[in-house]
């Protein structure tokens, strides 16, 4: 089940976007729930409690514009789909700092919206295949690789810290920590700066020779003998994405 959030401070535009979206998901038999917000603050408060997979955002809104909302979403969710639907063409270039799937101008062309929504669903289906499955005392837990900030090996268990600072702790693992994280390290986002830690480089705020500082205030040590390798890996990864953190 997908959750789709639509935010527009014009009630008539909001109603129309919701109607078009509902028509699309019904026509293509997509299991989804639509959530409407007249104010960006309402949406951001809701995001603190639940995750939406698709966001359809107006740009010119009171207090916080749609690009600001998109940036807030990106702070805790790199995989969500953001679509801008606005009457203002002048924000198109600025909007791409939030990596939107499309930038549609009002009046919205229904068929173009359908096309973009179907592309969004396709991208989500692909990204959801990149998941991690672990055994915990509460049962099997499945989460996306993109949600992982870091994982730590402690007392023969692995503690995963996820976006939002939620943690998942495995049962006692069979075999070694390197074996447990072997598949994880095949993903280019991850690097092992310490014998007991793996981090997701997408969540790095800063680093020194001694440690990485991750989002939500998490700190992960860097072993001295690994520093050069870890530094080069991190900088190469950021360069490949088109930016480097100072």
PDB file of N, CA and C in Angstrom, residues 1-95:
ATOM      1  N   UNK A   1       0.840  -1.197   0.000  1.00  0.00           N
ATOM      2  CA  UNK A   1       0.000   0.000   0.000  1.00  0.00           C
ATOM      3  C   UNK A   1       0.873   1.244   0.000  1.00  0.00           C
ATOM      4  N   UNK A   2       0.667   2.104  -0.988  1.00  0.00           N
ATOM      5  CA  UNK A   2       1.394   3.360  -1.062  1.00  0.00           C
ATOM      6  C   UNK A   2       0.621   4.463  -0.348  1.00  0.00           C
ATOM      7  N   UNK A   3       1.354   5.389   0.252  1.00  0.00           N
ATOM      8  CA  UNK A   3       0.751   6.591   0.824  1.00  0.00           C
ATOM      9  C   UNK A   3       1.214   7.780   0.000  1.00  0.00           C
ATOM     10  N   UNK A   4       0.246   8.530  -0.530  1.00  0.00           N
ATOM     11  CA  UNK A   4       0.530   9.676  -1.389  1.00  0.00           C
ATOM     12  C   UNK A   4       0.075  10.940  -0.676  1.00  0.00           C
ATOM     13  N   UNK A   5       0.992  11.889  -0.494  1.00  0.00           N
ATOM     14  CA  UNK A   5       0.659  13.161   0.152  1.00  0.00           C
ATOM     15  C   UNK A   5       0.583  14.260  -0.900  1.00  0.00           C
ATOM     16  N   UNK A   6      -0.503  15.029  -0.870  1.00  0.00           N
ATOM     17  CA  UNK A   6      -0.679  16.155  -1.789  1.00  0.00           C
ATOM     18  C   UNK A   6      -0.828  17.418  -0.953  1.00  0.00           C
ATOM     19  N   UNK A   7      -0.013  18.431  -1.252  1.00  0.00           N
ATOM     20  CA  UNK A   7      -0.060  19.674  -0.477  1.00  0.00           C
ATOM     21  C   UNK A   7      -0.198  20.867  -1.414  1.00  0.00           C
ATOM     22  N   UNK A   8      -1.285  21.613  -1.243  1.00  0.00           N
ATOM     23  CA  UNK A   8      -1.539  22.816  -2.047  1.00  0.00           C
ATOM     24  C   UNK A   8      -2.432  23.729  -1.220  1.00  0.00           C
ATOM     25  N   UNK A   9      -2.055  24.996  -1.093  1.00  0.00           N
ATOM     26  CA  UNK A   9      -2.840  25.897  -0.250  1.00  0.00           C
ATOM     27  C   UNK A   9      -4.096  26.411  -0.936  1.00  0.00           C
ATOM     28  N   UNK A  10      -4.283  26.083  -2.207  1.00  0.00           N
ATOM     29  CA  UNK A  10      -5.514  26.420  -2.933  1.00  0.00           C
ATOM     30  C   UNK A  10      -6.418  25.187  -2.907  1.00  0.00           C
ATOM     31  N   UNK A  11      -7.541  25.289  -2.222  1.00  0.00           N
ATOM     32  CA  UNK A  11      -8.398  24.119  -2.021  1.00  0.00           C
ATOM     33  C   UNK A  11      -8.922  23.547  -3.332  1.00  0.00           C
ATOM     34  N   UNK A  12      -9.188  24.407  -4.314  1.00  0.00           N
ATOM     35  CA  UNK A  12      -9.700  23.896  -5.592  1.00  0.00           C
ATOM     36  C   UNK A  12      -8.627  23.102  -6.331  1.00  0.00           C
ATOM     37  N   UNK A  13      -7.393  23.592  -6.303  1.00  0.00           N
ATOM     38  CA  UNK A  13      -6.292  22.855  -6.930  1.00  0.00           C
ATOM     39  C   UNK A  13      -6.019  21.554  -6.185  1.00  0.00           C
ATOM     40  N   UNK A  14      -6.091  21.614  -4.861  1.00  0.00           N
ATOM     41  CA  UNK A  14      -5.865  20.418  -4.050  1.00  0.00           C
ATOM     42  C   UNK A  14      -6.896  19.347  -4.374  1.00  0.00           C
ATOM     43  N   UNK A  15      -8.150  19.748  -4.462  1.00  0.00           N
ATOM     44  CA  UNK A  15      -9.225  18.801  -4.776  1.00  0.00           C
ATOM     45  C   UNK A  15      -9.036  18.194  -6.161  1.00  0.00           C
ATOM     46  N   UNK A  16      -8.632  19.022  -7.124  1.00  0.00           N
ATOM     47  CA  UNK A  16      -8.439  18.524  -8.486  1.00  0.00           C
ATOM     48  C   UNK A  16      -7.268  17.548  -8.556  1.00  0.00           C
ATOM     49  N   UNK A  17      -6.158  17.880  -7.910  1.00  0.00           N
ATOM     50  CA  UNK A  17      -5.002  16.980  -7.902  1.00  0.00           C
ATOM     51  C   UNK A  17      -5.353  15.648  -7.251  1.00  0.00           C
ATOM     52  N   UNK A  18      -6.098  15.708  -6.162  1.00  0.00           N
ATOM     53  CA  UNK A  18      -6.507  14.480  -5.481  1.00  0.00           C
ATOM     54  C   UNK A  18      -7.427  13.650  -6.365  1.00  0.00           C
ATOM     55  N   UNK A  19      -8.331  14.315  -7.085  1.00  0.00           N
ATOM     56  CA  UNK A  19      -9.256  13.599  -7.971  1.00  0.00           C
ATOM     57  C   UNK A  19      -8.507  12.931  -9.120  1.00  0.00           C
ATOM     58  N   UNK A  20      -7.575  13.653  -9.726  1.00  0.00           N
ATOM     59  CA  UNK A  20      -6.781  13.075 -10.812  1.00  0.00           C
ATOM     60  C   UNK A  20      -5.956  11.886 -10.307  1.00  0.00           C
ATOM     61  N   UNK A  21      -5.350  12.054  -9.139  1.00  0.00           N
ATOM     62  CA  UNK A  21      -4.527  10.983  -8.574  1.00  0.00           C
ATOM     63  C   UNK A  21      -5.373   9.761  -8.261  1.00  0.00           C
ATOM     64  N   UNK A  22      -6.554   9.983  -7.692  1.00  0.00           N
ATOM     65  CA  UNK A  22      -7.458   8.873  -7.392  1.00  0.00           C
ATOM     66  C   UNK A  22      -7.875   8.148  -8.666  1.00  0.00           C
ATOM     67  N   UNK A  23      -8.149   8.911  -9.707  1.00  0.00           N
ATOM     68  CA  UNK A  23      -8.532   8.299 -10.980  1.00  0.00           C
ATOM     69  C   UNK A  23      -7.401   7.435 -11.535  1.00  0.00           C
ATOM     70  N   UNK A  24      -6.184   7.928 -11.423  1.00  0.00           N
ATOM     71  CA  UNK A  24      -5.028   7.181 -11.935  1.00  0.00           C
ATOM     72  C   UNK A  24      -4.834   5.868 -11.185  1.00  0.00           C
ATOM     73  N   UNK A  25      -4.867   5.913  -9.858  1.00  0.00           N
ATOM     74  CA  UNK A  25      -4.600   4.682  -9.105  1.00  0.00           C
ATOM     75  C   UNK A  25      -5.741   3.672  -9.256  1.00  0.00           C
ATOM     76  N   UNK A  26      -6.959   4.170  -9.433  1.00  0.00           N
ATOM     77  CA  UNK A  26      -8.076   3.256  -9.660  1.00  0.00           C
ATOM     78  C   UNK A  26      -7.991   2.621 -11.041  1.00  0.00           C
ATOM     79  N   UNK A  27      -7.663   3.419 -12.029  1.00  0.00           N
ATOM     80  CA  UNK A  27      -7.577   2.926 -13.403  1.00  0.00           C
ATOM     81  C   UNK A  27      -6.509   1.859 -13.544  1.00  0.00           C
ATOM     82  N   UNK A  28      -5.400   2.033 -12.841  1.00  0.00           N
ATOM     83  CA  UNK A  28      -4.277   1.110 -12.981  1.00  0.00           C
ATOM     84  C   UNK A  28      -4.168   0.132 -11.809  1.00  0.00           C
ATOM     85  N   UNK A  29      -5.209   0.079 -10.991  1.00  0.00           N
ATOM     86  CA  UNK A  29      -5.303  -0.886  -9.891  1.00  0.00           C
ATOM     87  C   UNK A  29      -4.080  -0.826  -8.971  1.00  0.00           C
ATOM     88  N   UNK A  30      -3.738   0.372  -8.591  1.00  0.00           N
ATOM     89  CA  UNK A  30      -2.622   0.595  -7.673  1.00  0.00           C
ATOM     90  C   UNK A  30      -3.182   0.750  -6.264  1.00  0.00           C
ATOM     91  N   UNK A  31      -2.665  -0.020  -5.331  1.00  0.00           N
ATOM     92  CA  UNK A  31      -3.116   0.086  -3.944  1.00  0.00           C
ATOM     93  C   UNK A  31      -2.447   1.300  -3.309  1.00  0.00           C
ATOM     94  N   UNK A  32      -3.229   2.323  -3.058  1.00  0.00           N
ATOM     95  CA  UNK A  32      -2.664   3.559  -2.516  1.00  0.00           C
ATOM     96  C   UNK A  32      -3.719   4.331  -1.744  1.00  0.00           C
ATOM     97  N   UNK A  33      -3.231   5.125  -0.800  1.00  0.00           N
ATOM     98  CA  UNK A  33      -4.091   6.000  -0.013  1.00  0.00           C
ATOM     99  C   UNK A  33      -3.635   7.437  -0.234  1.00  0.00           C
ATOM    100  N   UNK A  34      -4.595   8.341  -0.439  1.00  0.00           N
ATOM    101  CA  UNK A  34      -4.282   9.739  -0.737  1.00  0.00           C
ATOM    102  C   UNK A  34      -4.547  10.595   0.499  1.00  0.00           C
ATOM    103  N   UNK A  35      -3.576  11.444   0.844  1.00  0.00           N
ATOM    104  CA  UNK A  35      -3.682  12.311   2.018  1.00  0.00           C
ATOM    105  C   UNK A  35      -3.527  13.761   1.555  1.00  0.00           C
ATOM    106  N   UNK A  36      -4.501  14.610   1.906  1.00  0.00           N
ATOM    107  CA  UNK A  36      -4.513  15.990   1.416  1.00  0.00           C
ATOM    108  C   UNK A  36      -4.141  16.973   2.532  1.00  0.00           C
ATOM    109  N   UNK A  37      -3.326  17.982   2.171  1.00  0.00           N
ATOM    110  CA  UNK A  37      -2.879  18.992   3.133  1.00  0.00           C
ATOM    111  C   UNK A  37      -2.992  20.379   2.499  1.00  0.00           C
ATOM    112  N   UNK A  38      -3.659  21.293   3.203  1.00  0.00           N
ATOM    113  CA  UNK A  38      -3.812  22.665   2.723  1.00  0.00           C
ATOM    114  C   UNK A  38      -2.652  23.560   3.144  1.00  0.00           C
ATOM    115  N   UNK A  39      -1.876  23.118   4.125  1.00  0.00           N
ATOM    116  CA  UNK A  39      -0.781  23.936   4.630  1.00  0.00           C
ATOM    117  C   UNK A  39       0.473  23.082   4.754  1.00  0.00           C
ATOM    118  N   UNK A  40       1.637  23.604   4.335  1.00  0.00           N
ATOM    119  CA  UNK A  40       2.864  22.802   4.411  1.00  0.00           C
ATOM    120  C   UNK A  40       3.229  22.375   5.825  1.00  0.00           C
ATOM    121  N   UNK A  41       2.911  23.209   6.821  1.00  0.00           N
ATOM    122  CA  UNK A  41       3.212  22.830   8.202  1.00  0.00           C
ATOM    123  C   UNK A  41       2.445  21.581   8.617  1.00  0.00           C
ATOM    124  N   UNK A  42       1.209  21.455   8.136  1.00  0.00           N
ATOM    125  CA  UNK A  42       0.414  20.266   8.447  1.00  0.00           C
ATOM    126  C   UNK A  42       1.079  19.015   7.876  1.00  0.00           C
ATOM    127  N   UNK A  43       1.576  19.137   6.657  1.00  0.00           N
ATOM    128  CA  UNK A  43       2.258  18.000   6.041  1.00  0.00           C
ATOM    129  C   UNK A  43       3.527  17.643   6.805  1.00  0.00           C
ATOM    130  N   UNK A  44       4.330  18.641   7.148  1.00  0.00           N
ATOM    131  CA  UNK A  44       5.585  18.367   7.845  1.00  0.00           C
ATOM    132  C   UNK A  44       5.339  17.749   9.218  1.00  0.00           C
ATOM    133  N   UNK A  45       4.295  18.184   9.901  1.00  0.00           N
ATOM    134  CA  UNK A  45       3.961  17.561  11.188  1.00  0.00           C
ATOM    135  C   UNK A  45       3.548  16.112  10.988  1.00  0.00           C
ATOM    136  N   UNK A  46       2.801  15.863   9.934  1.00  0.00           N
ATOM    137  CA  UNK A  46       2.373  14.495   9.637  1.00  0.00           C
ATOM    138  C   UNK A  46       3.573  13.612   9.311  1.00  0.00           C
ATOM    139  N   UNK A  47       4.570  14.188   8.624  1.00  0.00           N
ATOM    140  CA  UNK A  47       5.762  13.417   8.246  1.00  0.00           C
ATOM    141  C   UNK A  47       6.557  12.948   9.461  1.00  0.00           C
ATOM    142  N   UNK A  48       6.370  13.608  10.596  1.00  0.00           N
ATOM    143  CA  UNK A  48       7.054  13.183  11.811  1.00  0.00           C
ATOM    144  C   UNK A  48       6.491  11.871  12.339  1.00  0.00           C
ATOM    145  N   UNK A  49       5.268  11.536  11.933  1.00  0.00           N
ATOM    146  CA  UNK A  49       4.590  10.350  12.456  1.00  0.00           C
ATOM    147  C   UNK A  49       4.473   9.221  11.445  1.00  0.00           C
ATOM    148  N   UNK A  50       4.500   9.564  10.158  1.00  0.00           N
ATOM    149  CA  UNK A  50       4.336   8.532   9.142  1.00  0.00           C
ATOM    150  C   UNK A  50       5.155   8.879   7.914  1.00  0.00           C
ATOM    151  N   UNK A  51       5.373   7.872   7.085  1.00  0.00           N
ATOM    152  CA  UNK A  51       6.172   8.058   5.872  1.00  0.00           C
ATOM    153  C   UNK A  51       5.263   7.969   4.659  1.00  0.00           C
ATOM    154  N   UNK A  52       5.427   8.913   3.749  1.00  0.00           N
ATOM    155  CA  UNK A  52       4.729   8.886   2.468  1.00  0.00           C
ATOM    156  C   UNK A  52       5.731   8.508   1.381  1.00  0.00           C
ATOM    157  N   UNK A  53       5.268   7.733   0.419  1.00  0.00           N
ATOM    158  CA  UNK A  53       6.161   7.317  -0.661  1.00  0.00           C
ATOM    159  C   UNK A  53       6.180   8.321  -1.817  1.00  0.00           C
ATOM    160  N   UNK A  54       5.068   9.029  -2.023  1.00  0.00           N
ATOM    161  CA  UNK A  54       4.962   9.999  -3.110  1.00  0.00           C
ATOM    162  C   UNK A  54       4.422  11.317  -2.551  1.00  0.00           C
ATOM    163  N   UNK A  55       5.074  12.414  -2.927  1.00  0.00           N
ATOM    164  CA  UNK A  55       4.634  13.750  -2.523  1.00  0.00           C
ATOM    165  C   UNK A  55       4.336  14.573  -3.771  1.00  0.00           C
ATOM    166  N   UNK A  56       3.155  15.176  -3.821  1.00  0.00           N
ATOM    167  CA  UNK A  56       2.801  16.115  -4.888  1.00  0.00           C
ATOM    168  C   UNK A  56       2.673  17.488  -4.229  1.00  0.00           C
ATOM    169  N   UNK A  57       3.567  18.406  -4.586  1.00  0.00           N
ATOM    170  CA  UNK A  57       3.683  19.662  -3.856  1.00  0.00           C
ATOM    171  C   UNK A  57       3.504  20.882  -4.753  1.00  0.00           C
ATOM    172  N   UNK A  58       2.696  21.828  -4.269  1.00  0.00           N
ATOM    173  CA  UNK A  58       2.695  23.161  -4.858  1.00  0.00           C
ATOM    174  C   UNK A  58       3.986  23.843  -4.391  1.00  0.00           C
ATOM    175  N   UNK A  59       4.382  24.920  -5.029  1.00  0.00           N
ATOM    176  CA  UNK A  59       5.607  25.605  -4.605  1.00  0.00           C
ATOM    177  C   UNK A  59       5.309  26.880  -3.833  1.00  0.00           C
ATOM    178  N   UNK A  60       4.461  27.750  -4.357  1.00  0.00           N
ATOM    179  CA  UNK A  60       4.172  29.014  -3.675  1.00  0.00           C
ATOM    180  C   UNK A  60       3.087  28.776  -2.630  1.00  0.00           C
ATOM    181  N   UNK A  61       3.535  28.663  -1.372  1.00  0.00           N
ATOM    182  CA  UNK A  61       2.619  28.424  -0.256  1.00  0.00           C
ATOM    183  C   UNK A  61       3.073  29.275   0.917  1.00  0.00           C
ATOM    184  N   UNK A  62       2.195  29.530   1.898  1.00  0.00           N
ATOM    185  CA  UNK A  62       2.561  30.376   3.036  1.00  0.00           C
ATOM    186  C   UNK A  62       3.572  29.708   3.963  1.00  0.00           C
ATOM    187  N   UNK A  63       4.387  30.532   4.602  1.00  0.00           N
ATOM    188  CA  UNK A  63       5.361  30.107   5.605  1.00  0.00           C
ATOM    189  C   UNK A  63       6.524  29.324   4.998  1.00  0.00           C
ATOM    190  N   UNK A  64       6.235  28.154   4.458  1.00  0.00           N
ATOM    191  CA  UNK A  64       7.275  27.306   3.866  1.00  0.00           C
ATOM    192  C   UNK A  64       6.869  26.987   2.437  1.00  0.00           C
ATOM    193  N   UNK A  65       7.732  27.293   1.467  1.00  0.00           N
ATOM    194  CA  UNK A  65       7.343  26.966   0.094  1.00  0.00           C
ATOM    195  C   UNK A  65       7.609  25.493  -0.211  1.00  0.00           C
ATOM    196  N   UNK A  66       7.143  25.054  -1.362  1.00  0.00           N
ATOM    197  CA  UNK A  66       7.234  23.638  -1.691  1.00  0.00           C
ATOM    198  C   UNK A  66       8.649  23.117  -1.775  1.00  0.00           C
ATOM    199  N   UNK A  67       9.589  23.977  -2.174  1.00  0.00           N
ATOM    200  CA  UNK A  67      10.982  23.542  -2.235  1.00  0.00           C
ATOM    201  C   UNK A  67      11.531  23.342  -0.825  1.00  0.00           C
ATOM    202  N   UNK A  68      11.154  24.221   0.093  1.00  0.00           N
ATOM    203  CA  UNK A  68      11.545  24.039   1.487  1.00  0.00           C
ATOM    204  C   UNK A  68      10.982  22.756   2.067  1.00  0.00           C
ATOM    205  N   UNK A  69       9.732  22.456   1.717  1.00  0.00           N
ATOM    206  CA  UNK A  69       9.122  21.191   2.156  1.00  0.00           C
ATOM    207  C   UNK A  69       9.907  20.017   1.582  1.00  0.00           C
ATOM    208  N   UNK A  70      10.256  20.112   0.299  1.00  0.00           N
ATOM    209  CA  UNK A  70      11.022  19.042  -0.334  1.00  0.00           C
ATOM    210  C   UNK A  70      12.357  18.819   0.343  1.00  0.00           C
ATOM    211  N   UNK A  71      13.036  19.903   0.728  1.00  0.00           N
ATOM    212  CA  UNK A  71      14.322  19.775   1.419  1.00  0.00           C
ATOM    213  C   UNK A  71      14.146  19.104   2.780  1.00  0.00           C
ATOM    214  N   UNK A  72      13.074  19.452   3.482  1.00  0.00           N
ATOM    215  CA  UNK A  72      12.802  18.812   4.778  1.00  0.00           C
ATOM    216  C   UNK A  72      12.546  17.321   4.606  1.00  0.00           C
ATOM    217  N   UNK A  73      11.817  16.967   3.567  1.00  0.00           N
ATOM    218  CA  UNK A  73      11.557  15.552   3.282  1.00  0.00           C
ATOM    219  C   UNK A  73      12.867  14.829   3.005  1.00  0.00           C
ATOM    220  N   UNK A  74      13.735  15.443   2.220  1.00  0.00           N
ATOM    221  CA  UNK A  74      14.997  14.807   1.847  1.00  0.00           C
ATOM    222  C   UNK A  74      15.932  14.607   3.039  1.00  0.00           C
ATOM    223  N   UNK A  75      15.746  15.365   4.111  1.00  0.00           N
ATOM    224  CA  UNK A  75      16.591  15.198   5.288  1.00  0.00           C
ATOM    225  C   UNK A  75      16.399  13.836   5.938  1.00  0.00           C
ATOM    226  N   UNK A  76      15.215  13.256   5.771  1.00  0.00           N
ATOM    227  CA  UNK A  76      14.965  11.962   6.408  1.00  0.00           C
ATOM    228  C   UNK A  76      14.547  10.879   5.430  1.00  0.00           C
ATOM    229  N   UNK A  77      14.400  11.226   4.160  1.00  0.00           N
ATOM    230  CA  UNK A  77      13.962  10.223   3.185  1.00  0.00           C
ATOM    231  C   UNK A  77      14.563  10.531   1.820  1.00  0.00           C
ATOM    232  N   UNK A  78      15.559   9.732   1.429  1.00  0.00           N
ATOM    233  CA  UNK A  78      16.223   9.939   0.139  1.00  0.00           C
ATOM    234  C   UNK A  78      15.486   9.248  -1.004  1.00  0.00           C
ATOM    235  N   UNK A  79      14.579   8.335  -0.674  1.00  0.00           N
ATOM    236  CA  UNK A  79      13.966   7.499  -1.699  1.00  0.00           C
ATOM    237  C   UNK A  79      12.563   7.937  -2.101  1.00  0.00           C
ATOM    238  N   UNK A  80      11.924   8.773  -1.294  1.00  0.00           N
ATOM    239  CA  UNK A  80      10.560   9.200  -1.619  1.00  0.00           C
ATOM    240  C   UNK A  80      10.536   9.936  -2.956  1.00  0.00           C
ATOM    241  N   UNK A  81       9.408   9.853  -3.634  1.00  0.00           N
ATOM    242  CA  UNK A  81       9.229  10.530  -4.915  1.00  0.00           C
ATOM    243  C   UNK A  81       8.590  11.894  -4.671  1.00  0.00           C
ATOM    244  N   UNK A  82       9.222  12.948  -5.190  1.00  0.00           N
ATOM    245  CA  UNK A  82       8.680  14.302  -5.079  1.00  0.00           C
ATOM    246  C   UNK A  82       8.295  14.798  -6.468  1.00  0.00           C
ATOM    247  N   UNK A  83       7.071  15.281  -6.577  1.00  0.00           N
ATOM    248  CA  UNK A  83       6.556  15.843  -7.827  1.00  0.00           C
ATOM    249  C   UNK A  83       6.033  17.243  -7.532  1.00  0.00           C
ATOM    250  N   UNK A  84       6.507  18.231  -8.262  1.00  0.00           N
ATOM    251  CA  UNK A  84       6.004  19.590  -8.099  1.00  0.00           C
ATOM    252  C   UNK A  84       4.908  19.874  -9.121  1.00  0.00           C
ATOM    253  N   UNK A  85       3.829  20.473  -8.645  1.00  0.00           N
ATOM    254  CA  UNK A  85       2.707  20.876  -9.500  1.00  0.00           C
ATOM    255  C   UNK A  85       2.397  22.324  -9.150  1.00  0.00           C
ATOM    256  N   UNK A  86       2.781  23.250 -10.009  1.00  0.00           N
ATOM    257  CA  UNK A  86       2.739  24.658  -9.649  1.00  0.00           C
ATOM    258  C   UNK A  86       2.417  25.541 -10.848  1.00  0.00           C
ATOM    259  N   UNK A  87       1.999  26.752 -10.559  1.00  0.00           N
ATOM    260  CA  UNK A  87       1.742  27.729 -11.621  1.00  0.00           C
ATOM    261  C   UNK A  87       2.961  28.605 -11.877  1.00  0.00           C
ATOM    262  N   UNK A  88       4.047  28.374 -11.133  1.00  0.00           N
ATOM    263  CA  UNK A  88       5.238  29.214 -11.226  1.00  0.00           C
ATOM    264  C   UNK A  88       6.377  28.490 -11.941  1.00  0.00           C
ATOM    265  N   UNK A  89       6.679  28.850 -13.195  1.00  0.00           N
ATOM    266  CA  UNK A  89       7.772  28.192 -13.918  1.00  0.00           C
ATOM    267  C   UNK A  89       9.155  28.608 -13.433  1.00  0.00           C
ATOM    268  N   UNK A  90       9.239  29.729 -12.727  1.00  0.00           N
ATOM    269  CA  UNK A  90      10.537  30.277 -12.358  1.00  0.00           C
ATOM    270  C   UNK A  90      11.313  29.504 -11.314  1.00  0.00           C
ATOM    271  N   UNK A  91      10.689  28.526 -10.665  1.00  0.00           N
ATOM    272  CA  UNK A  91      11.368  27.769  -9.619  1.00  0.00           C
ATOM    273  C   UNK A  91      11.923  26.435 -10.120  1.00  0.00           C
ATOM    274  N   UNK A  92      11.804  26.176 -11.402  1.00  0.00           N
ATOM    275  CA  UNK A  92      12.161  24.852 -11.927  1.00  0.00           C
ATOM    276  C   UNK A  92      13.597  24.471 -11.600  1.00  0.00           C
ATOM    277  N   UNK A  93      14.547  25.361 -11.867  1.00  0.00           N
ATOM    278  CA  UNK A  93      15.956  25.042 -11.625  1.00  0.00           C
ATOM    279  C   UNK A  93      16.227  24.853 -10.142  1.00  0.00           C
ATOM    280  N   UNK A  94      15.687  25.738  -9.322  1.00  0.00           N
ATOM    281  CA  UNK A  94      15.884  25.644  -7.875  1.00  0.00           C
ATOM    282  C   UNK A  94      15.299  24.357  -7.310  1.00  0.00           C
ATOM    283  N   UNK A  95      14.209  23.886  -7.894  1.00  0.00           N
ATOM    284  CA  UNK A  95      13.536  22.695  -7.373  1.00  0.00           C
ATOM    285  C   UNK A  95      14.398  21.447  -7.475  1.00  0.00           C
TER     286      UNK A  95
END
